[in-house]
PDB file of C-alpha atoms and ligand atoms in Angstrom:
ATOM      1  CA  MET A  24     -72.581   8.035 -99.209  1.00 59.00           C
ATOM      2  CA  ASN A  25     -73.300  11.341 -99.756  1.00 76.00           C
ATOM      3  CA  ASP A  26     -74.730  12.970 -96.961  1.00 86.00           C
ATOM      4  CA  ARG A  27     -72.049  15.609 -95.765  1.00 96.00           C
ATOM      5  CA  VAL A  28     -72.215  19.601 -96.019  1.00 98.00           C
ATOM      6  CA  LEU A  29     -69.552  21.603 -97.566  1.00 98.00           C
ATOM      7  CA  VAL A  30     -69.324  25.258 -96.416  1.00 98.00           C
ATOM      8  CA  ALA A  31     -65.615  25.821 -99.174  1.00 98.00           C
ATOM      9  CA  TYR A  32     -65.110  29.161 -98.500  1.00 98.00           C
ATOM     10  CA  ALA A  33     -61.513  31.693-100.025  1.00 98.00           C
ATOM     11  CA  SER A  34     -60.426  34.474 -97.930  1.00 98.00           C
ATOM     12  CA  LYS A  35     -57.472  36.731 -98.173  1.00 98.00           C
ATOM     13  CA  HIS A  36     -57.194  38.026 -94.596  1.00 98.00           C
ATOM     14  CA  GLY A  37     -59.284  35.915 -91.527  1.00 98.00           C
ATOM     15  CA  ALA A  38     -62.065  37.751 -91.620  1.00 98.00           C
ATOM     16  CA  THR A  39     -64.455  35.089 -94.242  1.00 98.00           C
ATOM     17  CA  ALA A  40     -62.872  31.513 -92.661  1.00 98.00           C
ATOM     18  CA  GLU A  41     -64.481  32.744 -89.760  1.00 98.00           C
ATOM     19  CA  VAL A  42     -68.038  33.819 -90.975  1.00 98.00           C
ATOM     20  CA  ALA A  43     -67.403  30.269 -92.897  1.00 98.00           C
ATOM     21  CA  GLU A  44     -66.286  28.604 -89.686  1.00 98.00           C
ATOM     22  CA  LYS A  45     -69.677  29.914 -88.385  1.00 98.00           C
ATOM     23  CA  ILE A  46     -72.277  28.875 -90.265  1.00 98.00           C
ATOM     24  CA  GLY A  47     -70.109  25.372 -90.328  1.00 98.00           C
ATOM     25  CA  GLN A  48     -70.908  25.683 -86.948  1.00 98.00           C
ATOM     26  CA  ALA A  49     -74.629  26.533 -86.767  1.00 98.00           C
ATOM     27  CA  LEU A  50     -75.239  23.023 -89.239  1.00 98.00           C
ATOM     28  CA  ARG A  51     -73.168  21.654 -86.736  1.00 98.00           C
ATOM     29  CA  GLU A  52     -75.350  22.233 -84.233  1.00 97.00           C
ATOM     30  CA  ALA A  53     -78.641  20.972 -86.330  1.00 97.00           C
ATOM     31  CA  GLY A  54     -77.239  18.106 -86.743  1.00 96.00           C
ATOM     32  CA  LEU A  55     -75.628  18.241 -90.107  1.00 97.00           C
ATOM     33  CA  PRO A  56     -72.172  17.053 -90.660  1.00 97.00           C
ATOM     34  CA  THR A  57     -70.376  19.695 -92.222  1.00 98.00           C
ATOM     35  CA  ASP A  58     -66.515  20.445 -93.065  1.00 98.00           C
ATOM     36  CA  VAL A  59     -65.701  24.101 -93.495  1.00 98.00           C
ATOM     37  CA  LEU A  60     -62.810  23.941 -95.624  1.00 98.00           C
ATOM     38  CA  THR A  61     -60.841  26.764 -98.392  1.00 98.00           C
ATOM     39  CA  VAL A  62     -61.836  26.289-102.294  1.00 98.00           C
ATOM     40  CA  ASN A  63     -57.937  24.899-101.406  1.00 97.00           C
ATOM     41  CA  ARG A  64     -58.121  21.644-100.325  1.00 96.00           C
ATOM     42  CA  VAL A  65     -61.861  20.956-101.634  1.00 97.00           C
ATOM     43  CA  GLY A  66     -61.576  17.936-104.037  1.00 90.00           C
ATOM     44  CA  ASP A  67     -64.256  15.562-105.259  1.00 92.00           C
ATOM     45  CA  LEU A  68     -67.754  16.641-103.956  1.00 96.00           C
ATOM     46  CA  THR A  69     -69.334  13.393-104.434  1.00 94.00           C
ATOM     47  CA  PRO A  70     -69.312  13.340-100.505  1.00 94.00           C
ATOM     48  CA  TYR A  71     -71.849  16.321-100.050  1.00 97.00           C
ATOM     49  CA  LYS A  72     -75.250  15.892-100.158  1.00 96.00           C
ATOM     50  CA  ALA A  73     -75.002  20.649-100.179  1.00 98.00           C
ATOM     51  CA  VAL A  74     -72.851  23.615-100.860  1.00 98.00           C
ATOM     52  CA  VAL A  75     -72.214  26.238 -99.251  1.00 98.00           C
ATOM     53  CA  LEU A  76     -69.356  28.898-101.244  1.00 98.00           C
ATOM     54  CA  GLY A  77     -68.174  32.242 -99.810  1.00 98.00           C
ATOM     55  CA  SER A  78     -65.422  34.759-100.671  1.00 98.00           C
ATOM     56  CA  ALA A  79     -64.010  37.561 -99.817  1.00 98.00           C
ATOM     57  CA  VAL A  80     -64.831  40.053-102.070  1.00 97.00           C
ATOM     58  CA  TYR A  81     -61.271  42.630-103.135  1.00 97.00           C
ATOM     59  CA  ILE A  82     -62.620  45.280-105.454  1.00 95.00           C
ATOM     60  CA  GLY A  83     -65.729  44.202-106.444  1.00 95.00           C
ATOM     61  CA  GLN A  84     -64.294  40.568-107.418  1.00 97.00           C
ATOM     62  CA  TRP A  85     -64.219  36.926-106.111  1.00 98.00           C
ATOM     63  CA  ARG A  86     -61.141  36.070-104.465  1.00 98.00           C
ATOM     64  CA  LYS A  87     -59.398  33.966-107.810  1.00 98.00           C
ATOM     65  CA  GLU A  88     -59.068  30.754-106.058  1.00 98.00           C
ATOM     66  CA  ALA A  89     -62.915  31.374-105.017  1.00 98.00           C
ATOM     67  CA  VAL A  90     -63.335  31.449-109.286  1.00 98.00           C
ATOM     68  CA  ALA A  91     -61.849  28.349-110.301  1.00 98.00           C
ATOM     69  CA  PHE A  92     -63.867  26.225-108.213  1.00 98.00           C
ATOM     70  CA  LEU A  93     -67.218  27.872-109.137  1.00 98.00           C
ATOM     71  CA  LYS A  94     -65.623  27.111-112.834  1.00 97.00           C
ATOM     72  CA  ALA A  95     -63.991  23.634-112.471  1.00 97.00           C
ATOM     73  CA  ASN A  96     -67.138  22.772-109.828  1.00 98.00           C
ATOM     74  CA  GLU A  97     -70.688  23.616-112.102  1.00 97.00           C
ATOM     75  CA  LYS A  98     -71.440  20.178-113.381  1.00 97.00           C
ATOM     76  CA  ALA A  99     -71.048  19.182-109.345  1.00 97.00           C
ATOM     77  CA  LEU A 100     -73.069  22.401-108.342  1.00 98.00           C
ATOM     78  CA  ALA A 101     -75.322  22.135-110.310  1.00 98.00           C
ATOM     79  CA  GLY A 102     -75.965  19.249-109.476  1.00 96.00           C
ATOM     80  CA  ARG A 103     -76.671  19.814-105.840  1.00 97.00           C
ATOM     81  CA  PRO A 104     -78.746  22.675-103.506  1.00 97.00           C
ATOM     82  CA  VAL A 105     -76.008  25.550-103.002  1.00 98.00           C
ATOM     83  CA  TRP A 106     -76.213  28.506-101.122  1.00 98.00           C
ATOM     84  CA  LEU A 107     -73.156  31.041-102.787  1.00 98.00           C
ATOM     85  CA  PHE A 108     -71.938  34.593-100.315  1.00 98.00           C
ATOM     86  CA  SER A 109     -69.532  37.041 -99.628  1.00 98.00           C
ATOM     87  CA  THR A 110     -68.125  39.444 -97.327  1.00 98.00           C
ATOM     88  CA  GLY A 111     -66.974  42.909 -97.825  1.00 96.00           C
ATOM     89  CA  PRO A 112     -68.615  45.712 -96.614  1.00 96.00           C
ATOM     90  CA  THR A 113     -67.461  47.358 -93.626  1.00 96.00           C
ATOM     91  CA  GLY A 114     -69.600  50.200 -91.734  1.00 94.00           C
ATOM     92  CA  LYS A 115     -73.528  50.201 -90.445  1.00 94.00           C
ATOM     93  CA  GLY A 116     -76.255  49.405 -92.660  1.00 94.00           C
ATOM     94  CA  ASP A 117     -77.452  47.273 -95.382  1.00 95.00           C
ATOM     95  CA  PRO A 118     -74.579  44.711 -96.760  1.00 95.00           C
ATOM     96  CA  VAL A 119     -75.817  45.863-100.443  1.00 94.00           C
ATOM     97  CA  GLU A 120     -76.257  49.238-100.125  1.00 94.00           C
ATOM     98  CA  LEU A 121     -73.071  49.943 -98.932  1.00 93.00           C
ATOM     99  CA  MET A 122     -71.390  48.117-101.420  1.00 92.00           C
ATOM    100  CA  LYS A 123     -74.233  50.167-103.648  1.00 92.00           C
ATOM    101  CA  GLY A 124     -76.051  47.634-105.249  1.00 94.00           C
ATOM    102  CA  TRP A 125     -73.767  44.930-106.056  1.00 95.00           C
ATOM    103  CA  HIS A 126     -74.875  41.911-105.230  1.00 95.00           C
ATOM    104  CA  PHE A 127     -72.086  38.821-106.916  1.00 97.00           C
ATOM    105  CA  PRO A 128     -69.239  39.795-109.479  1.00 97.00           C
ATOM    106  CA  LYS A 129     -71.473  40.331-112.863  1.00 97.00           C
ATOM    107  CA  ALA A 130     -68.976  38.437-114.684  1.00 97.00           C
ATOM    108  CA  LEU A 131     -69.569  34.987-112.914  1.00 98.00           C
ATOM    109  CA  GLN A 132     -73.978  35.748-112.782  1.00 98.00           C
ATOM    110  CA  PRO A 133     -74.007  33.082-115.774  1.00 98.00           C
ATOM    111  CA  ILE A 134     -72.472  30.234-113.644  1.00 98.00           C
ATOM    112  CA  ALA A 135     -74.966  31.137-111.603  1.00 98.00           C
ATOM    113  CA  ASP A 136     -77.558  30.725-113.258  1.00 98.00           C
ATOM    114  CA  ARG A 137     -76.447  27.496-114.423  1.00 98.00           C
ATOM    115  CA  ILE A 138     -76.000  26.410-110.604  1.00 98.00           C
ATOM    116  CA  GLN A 139     -79.737  27.862-109.516  1.00 98.00           C
ATOM    117  CA  PRO A 140     -78.270  28.381-105.637  1.00 98.00           C
ATOM    118  CA  ARG A 141     -81.199  29.311-102.950  1.00 98.00           C
ATOM    119  CA  ASP A 142     -79.112  32.064-102.417  1.00 98.00           C
ATOM    120  CA  ILE A 143     -76.918  34.918-102.736  1.00 98.00           C
ATOM    121  CA  ALA A 144     -76.358  36.867 -99.399  1.00 98.00           C
ATOM    122  CA  VAL A 145     -73.903  39.633 -98.833  1.00 98.00           C
ATOM    123  CA  PHE A 146     -72.463  40.031 -95.441  1.00 98.00           C
ATOM    124  CA  HIS A 147     -70.266  42.937 -93.897  1.00 98.00           C
ATOM    125  CA  GLY A 148     -66.549  42.563 -93.612  1.00 98.00           C
ATOM    126  CA  ALA A 149     -64.043  43.346 -91.345  1.00 98.00           C
ATOM    127  CA  LEU A 150     -60.500  45.569 -92.078  1.00 97.00           C
ATOM    128  CA  ASP A 151     -58.024  45.055 -89.561  1.00 96.00           C
ATOM    129  CA  GLN A 152     -55.680  48.203 -90.268  1.00 93.00           C
ATOM    130  CA  LYS A 153     -52.901  45.570 -88.569  1.00 95.00           C
ATOM    131  CA  LYS A 154     -53.050  42.516 -91.705  1.00 96.00           C
ATOM    132  CA  LEU A 155     -52.952  45.056 -94.716  1.00 96.00           C
ATOM    133  CA  SER A 156     -50.609  45.101 -97.180  1.00 96.00           C
ATOM    134  CA  LEU A 157     -49.003  49.301 -97.463  1.00 96.00           C
ATOM    135  CA  VAL A 158     -51.023  49.074-101.155  1.00 96.00           C
ATOM    136  CA  GLU A 159     -53.742  47.806 -99.077  1.00 97.00           C
ATOM    137  CA  LYS A 160     -53.950  50.202 -96.678  1.00 96.00           C
ATOM    138  CA  TRP A 161     -53.973  53.373 -99.649  1.00 96.00           C
ATOM    139  CA  MET A 162     -56.469  51.258-101.567  1.00 95.00           C
ATOM    140  CA  VAL A 163     -58.774  51.063 -98.800  1.00 94.00           C
ATOM    141  CA  LYS A 164     -57.721  55.274 -97.840  1.00 94.00           C
ATOM    142  CA  ASN A 165     -58.639  56.519-100.909  1.00 94.00           C
ATOM    143  CA  VAL A 166     -62.424  54.892-101.067  1.00 92.00           C
ATOM    144  CA  LYS A 167     -62.723  56.170 -97.351  1.00 92.00           C
ATOM    145  CA  ALA A 168     -64.032  52.585 -96.331  1.00 93.00           C
ATOM    146  CA  PRO A 169     -64.209  51.738 -92.196  1.00 95.00           C
ATOM    147  CA  LEU A 170     -61.842  49.752 -90.944  1.00 96.00           C
ATOM    148  CA  GLY A 171     -62.773  47.504 -88.312  1.00 97.00           C
ATOM    149  CA  ASP A 172     -65.082  44.110 -88.224  1.00 98.00           C
ATOM    150  CA  PHE A 173     -68.278  45.076 -89.080  1.00 98.00           C
ATOM    151  CA  ARG A 174     -69.385  41.580 -89.378  1.00 98.00           C
ATOM    152  CA  VAL A 175     -73.993  41.241 -87.932  1.00 98.00           C
ATOM    153  CA  TRP A 176     -72.873  36.901 -86.488  1.00 98.00           C
ATOM    154  CA  GLU A 177     -76.985  37.514 -85.846  1.00 98.00           C
ATOM    155  CA  ALA A 178     -77.042  37.645 -89.272  1.00 98.00           C
ATOM    156  CA  VAL A 179     -75.283  34.574 -90.539  1.00 98.00           C
ATOM    157  CA  ASN A 180     -76.603  32.736 -88.011  1.00 98.00           C
ATOM    158  CA  SER A 181     -80.095  33.536 -89.149  1.00 98.00           C
ATOM    159  CA  TRP A 182     -78.816  32.598 -93.043  1.00 98.00           C
ATOM    160  CA  ALA A 183     -77.091  29.426 -91.957  1.00 98.00           C
ATOM    161  CA  ALA A 184     -80.481  28.538 -89.784  1.00 98.00           C
ATOM    162  CA  VAL A 185     -82.499  28.913 -93.276  1.00 98.00           C
ATOM    163  CA  ILE A 186     -79.943  25.985 -94.667  1.00 98.00           C
ATOM    164  CA  ALA A 187     -79.960  23.892 -92.084  1.00 98.00           C
ATOM    165  CA  ASP A 188     -83.889  24.079 -91.636  1.00 97.00           C
ATOM    166  CA  THR A 189     -83.719  23.490 -95.756  1.00 97.00           C
ATOM    167  CA  LEU A 190     -81.632  20.507 -95.722  1.00 96.00           C
ATOM    168  CA  LYS A 191     -83.607  18.820 -92.786  1.00 93.00           C
ATOM    169  CA  LYS A 192     -86.403  19.087 -94.396  1.00 88.00           C
ATOM    170  CA  GLY A 193     -85.253  17.445 -97.085  1.00 79.00           C
ATOM    171  CA  ALA A 194     -86.222  19.582 -99.657  1.00 56.00           C
ATOM    172  CA  VAL A 195     -82.512  19.832-101.629  1.00 58.00           C
ATOM    173  CA  SER A 196     -83.719  18.973-104.845  1.00 56.00           C
ATOM    174  CA  LYS A 197     -82.840  21.416-107.268  1.00 56.00           C
ATOM    175  CA  GLY A 198     -85.512  23.080-110.331  1.00 47.00           C
TER     176      GLY A 198
HETATM  177  C1  FMN B 224     -57.966  46.137-100.857  1.00 90.76           C
HETATM  178  C2  FMN B 224     -59.522  45.623-101.112  1.00 90.76           C
HETATM  179  C3  FMN B 224     -59.748  46.118-101.597  1.00 90.76           C
HETATM  180  C4  FMN B 224     -61.663  45.590-101.459  1.00 90.76           C
HETATM  181  N1  FMN B 224     -62.653  45.875-102.241  1.00 90.76           N
HETATM  182  C5  FMN B 224     -63.859  45.995-101.539  1.00 90.76           C
HETATM  183  C6  FMN B 224     -64.365  46.158-102.555  1.00 90.76           C
HETATM  184  O1  FMN B 224     -65.009  45.815-103.471  1.00 90.76           O
HETATM  185  N2  FMN B 224     -66.010  45.345-102.467  1.00 90.76           N
HETATM  186  C7  FMN B 224     -66.252  45.621-100.895  1.00 90.76           C
HETATM  187  O2  FMN B 224     -66.842  45.011-100.315  1.00 90.76           O
HETATM  188  N3  FMN B 224     -65.103  45.462 -99.695  1.00 90.76           N
HETATM  189  C8  FMN B 224     -64.303  44.944 -99.964  1.00 90.76           C
HETATM  190  N4  FMN B 224     -63.002  45.401 -99.458  1.00 90.76           N
HETATM  191  C9  FMN B 224     -63.491  45.259 -98.100  1.00 90.76           C
HETATM  192  C10 FMN B 224     -62.925  43.204 -97.892  1.00 90.76           C
HETATM  193  O3  FMN B 224     -63.768  42.184 -99.006  1.00 90.76           O
HETATM  194  C11 FMN B 224     -63.236  42.852 -95.926  1.00 90.76           C
HETATM  195  O4  FMN B 224     -61.982  43.508 -95.919  1.00 90.76           O
HETATM  196  C12 FMN B 224     -63.709  41.317 -96.568  1.00 90.76           C
HETATM  197  O5  FMN B 224     -63.767  41.242 -95.078  1.00 90.76           O
HETATM  198  C13 FMN B 224     -61.968  40.620 -96.135  1.00 90.76           C
HETATM  199  O6  FMN B 224     -61.703  38.586 -95.605  1.00 90.76           O
HETATM  200  P1  FMN B 224     -60.932  37.867 -95.941  1.00 90.76           P
HETATM  201  O7  FMN B 224     -60.192  38.750 -94.612  1.00 90.76           O
HETATM  202  O8  FMN B 224     -61.404  37.027 -95.436  1.00 90.76           O
HETATM  203  O9  FMN B 224     -60.006  38.560 -97.168  1.00 90.76           O
HETATM  204  C14 FMN B 224     -61.653  45.094 -99.777  1.00 90.76           C
HETATM  205  C15 FMN B 224     -61.081  45.304 -99.138  1.00 90.76           C
HETATM  206  C16 FMN B 224     -58.956  45.743 -99.014  1.00 90.76           C
HETATM  207  C17 FMN B 224     -58.096  45.486 -98.710  1.00 90.76           C
END
């Protein structure tokens, strides 16, 4: 039976993992059985009727394990309703504006075009100085990225609520 929802994610320092957990929690509270797993722990997509896939953004790219997951599962994803999200920008204001119009990794856009996700979201991220390597600290300082937790949980929850509504209405066919 494929009656479950999968929230799969790639996170280096934990901020994206918490966003994925929040989405999973909202879907469960809406009555949808949901698994939240790092992409590395996902096997077969057969048990899942829908997939939410997200990655942290590092230097404008998705994490390599998320890219590998997207590529390896393109066919299965194309046959299911899919939602994609990224977490990254720190600072206040519209996340896409903070990323100077960045919306999704350019190199992955052709795959997204074939999968036809229901939506591609960008959420604010978090930068915890204590978790960063020396090189990361240097890079973050160099681009003057604000440190701190800028995640907007209302934005994450309302995005998840739209996913839950769509799936519960049964409006899940592709195309
Ligand atoms: C070295 C480095 C590079 C980053 N590059 C970007 C970037 O290009 N765009 C962006 O919006 N955020 C960037 N970020 C911010 C992260 O995406 C943000 O901290 C995110 O929430 C991290 O998620 P994680 O804790 O799940 O790994 C960068 C952070 C670091 C440390």
